[in-house]
GROMACS .gro file of C-alpha atoms in nm:
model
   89
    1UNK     CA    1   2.103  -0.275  -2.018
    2UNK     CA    2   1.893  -0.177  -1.695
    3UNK     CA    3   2.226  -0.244  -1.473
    4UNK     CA    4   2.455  -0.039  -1.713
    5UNK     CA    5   2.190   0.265  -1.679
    6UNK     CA    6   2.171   0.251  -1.305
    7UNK     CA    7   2.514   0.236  -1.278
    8UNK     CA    8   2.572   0.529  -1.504
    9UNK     CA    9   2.276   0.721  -1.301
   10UNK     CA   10   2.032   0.709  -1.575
   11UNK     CA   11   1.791   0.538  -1.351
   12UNK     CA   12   1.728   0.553  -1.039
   13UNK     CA   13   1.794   0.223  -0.797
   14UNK     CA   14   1.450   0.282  -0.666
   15UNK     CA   15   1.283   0.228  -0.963
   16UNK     CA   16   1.402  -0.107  -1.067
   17UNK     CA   17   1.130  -0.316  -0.882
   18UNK     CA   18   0.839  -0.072  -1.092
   19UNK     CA   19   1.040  -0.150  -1.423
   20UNK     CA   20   1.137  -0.533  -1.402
   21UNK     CA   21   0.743  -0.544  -1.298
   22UNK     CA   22   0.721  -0.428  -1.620
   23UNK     CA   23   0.951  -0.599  -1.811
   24UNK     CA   24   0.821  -0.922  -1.651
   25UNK     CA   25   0.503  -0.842  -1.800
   26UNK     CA   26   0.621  -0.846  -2.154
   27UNK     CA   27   0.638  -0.449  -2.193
   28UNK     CA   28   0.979  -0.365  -2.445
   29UNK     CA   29   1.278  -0.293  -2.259
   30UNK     CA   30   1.330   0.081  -2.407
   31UNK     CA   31   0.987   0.175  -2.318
   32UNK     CA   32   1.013   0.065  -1.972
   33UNK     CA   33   1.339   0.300  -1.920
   34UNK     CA   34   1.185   0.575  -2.111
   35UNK     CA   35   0.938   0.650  -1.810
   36UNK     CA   36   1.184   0.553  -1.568
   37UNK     CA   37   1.470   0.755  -1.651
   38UNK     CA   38   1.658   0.977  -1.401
   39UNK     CA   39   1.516   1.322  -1.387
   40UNK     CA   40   1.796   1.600  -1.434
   41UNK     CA   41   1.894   1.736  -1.080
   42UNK     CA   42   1.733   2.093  -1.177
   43UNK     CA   43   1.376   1.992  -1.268
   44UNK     CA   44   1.408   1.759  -0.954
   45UNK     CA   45   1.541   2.072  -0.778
   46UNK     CA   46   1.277   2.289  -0.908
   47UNK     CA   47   0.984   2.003  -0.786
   48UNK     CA   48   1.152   1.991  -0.433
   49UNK     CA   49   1.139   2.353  -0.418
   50UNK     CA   50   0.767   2.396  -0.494
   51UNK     CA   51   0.681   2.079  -0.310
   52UNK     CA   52   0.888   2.229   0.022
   53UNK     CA   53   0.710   2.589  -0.030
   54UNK     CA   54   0.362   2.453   0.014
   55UNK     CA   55   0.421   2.225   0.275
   56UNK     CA   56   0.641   2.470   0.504
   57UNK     CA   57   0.657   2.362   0.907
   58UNK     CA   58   0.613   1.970   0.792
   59UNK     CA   59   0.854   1.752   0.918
   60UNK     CA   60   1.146   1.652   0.665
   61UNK     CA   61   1.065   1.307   0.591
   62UNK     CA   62   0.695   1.392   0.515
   63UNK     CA   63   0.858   1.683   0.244
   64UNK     CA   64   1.113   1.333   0.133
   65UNK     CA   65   0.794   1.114   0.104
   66UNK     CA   66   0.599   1.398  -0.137
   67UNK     CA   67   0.902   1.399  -0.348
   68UNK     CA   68   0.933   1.068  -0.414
   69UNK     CA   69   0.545   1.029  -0.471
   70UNK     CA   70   0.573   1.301  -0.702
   71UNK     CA   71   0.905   1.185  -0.915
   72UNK     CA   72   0.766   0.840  -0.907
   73UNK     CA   73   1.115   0.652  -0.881
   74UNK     CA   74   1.274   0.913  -1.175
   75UNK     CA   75   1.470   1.010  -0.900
   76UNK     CA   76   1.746   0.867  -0.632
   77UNK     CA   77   1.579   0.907  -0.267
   78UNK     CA   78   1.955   0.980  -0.160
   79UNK     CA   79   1.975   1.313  -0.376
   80UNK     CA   80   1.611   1.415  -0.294
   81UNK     CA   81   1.681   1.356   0.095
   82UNK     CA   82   2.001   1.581  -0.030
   83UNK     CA   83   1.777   1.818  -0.205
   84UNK     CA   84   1.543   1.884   0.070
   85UNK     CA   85   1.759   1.929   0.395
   86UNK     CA   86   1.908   2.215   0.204
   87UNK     CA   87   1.570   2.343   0.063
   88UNK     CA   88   1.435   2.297   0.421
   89UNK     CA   89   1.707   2.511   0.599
   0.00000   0.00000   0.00000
């Protein structure tokens, strides 16, 4: 079920260590995805543009690593590294 969802893009890849952590500790399997499941490309949008507003002249990979501490693996690093080279132009 995990595989199927990350394949499909309903969770992220970089989530999956967080959630079989998880699962491994006997936590059900639809709870687990519930708070790891892929955040729709406009709310992540919307965080990367706040996030890049208030952290203007910082290099990119600082704005990548604020994202991704923010979205807490509900998001692939790919489309946030996406997001924010075009947010940072």
């Amino acid at each position: 079920k995990v595989f199927s969802l990350v394949q499909k893009g309903a969770l992220s890849k970089d989530a999956l260590p967080v959630v079989f952590e998880q699962l491994a500790s006997g936590t059900d399997v639809d709870e687990v995805i519930s708070k790891f499941e892929t955040l729709p490309e406009k709310e992540t949008e919307k965080i990367i543009k706040e996030i890049v507003s208030r952290n203007k002249g910082k290099k990119e990979s600082v704005v990548i690593g604020l994202v991704m501490q923010r979205v807490s693996g509900r998001a692939d690093g790919r489309v946030v590294a996406e997001i924010v080279r075009r947010e940072m132009q």
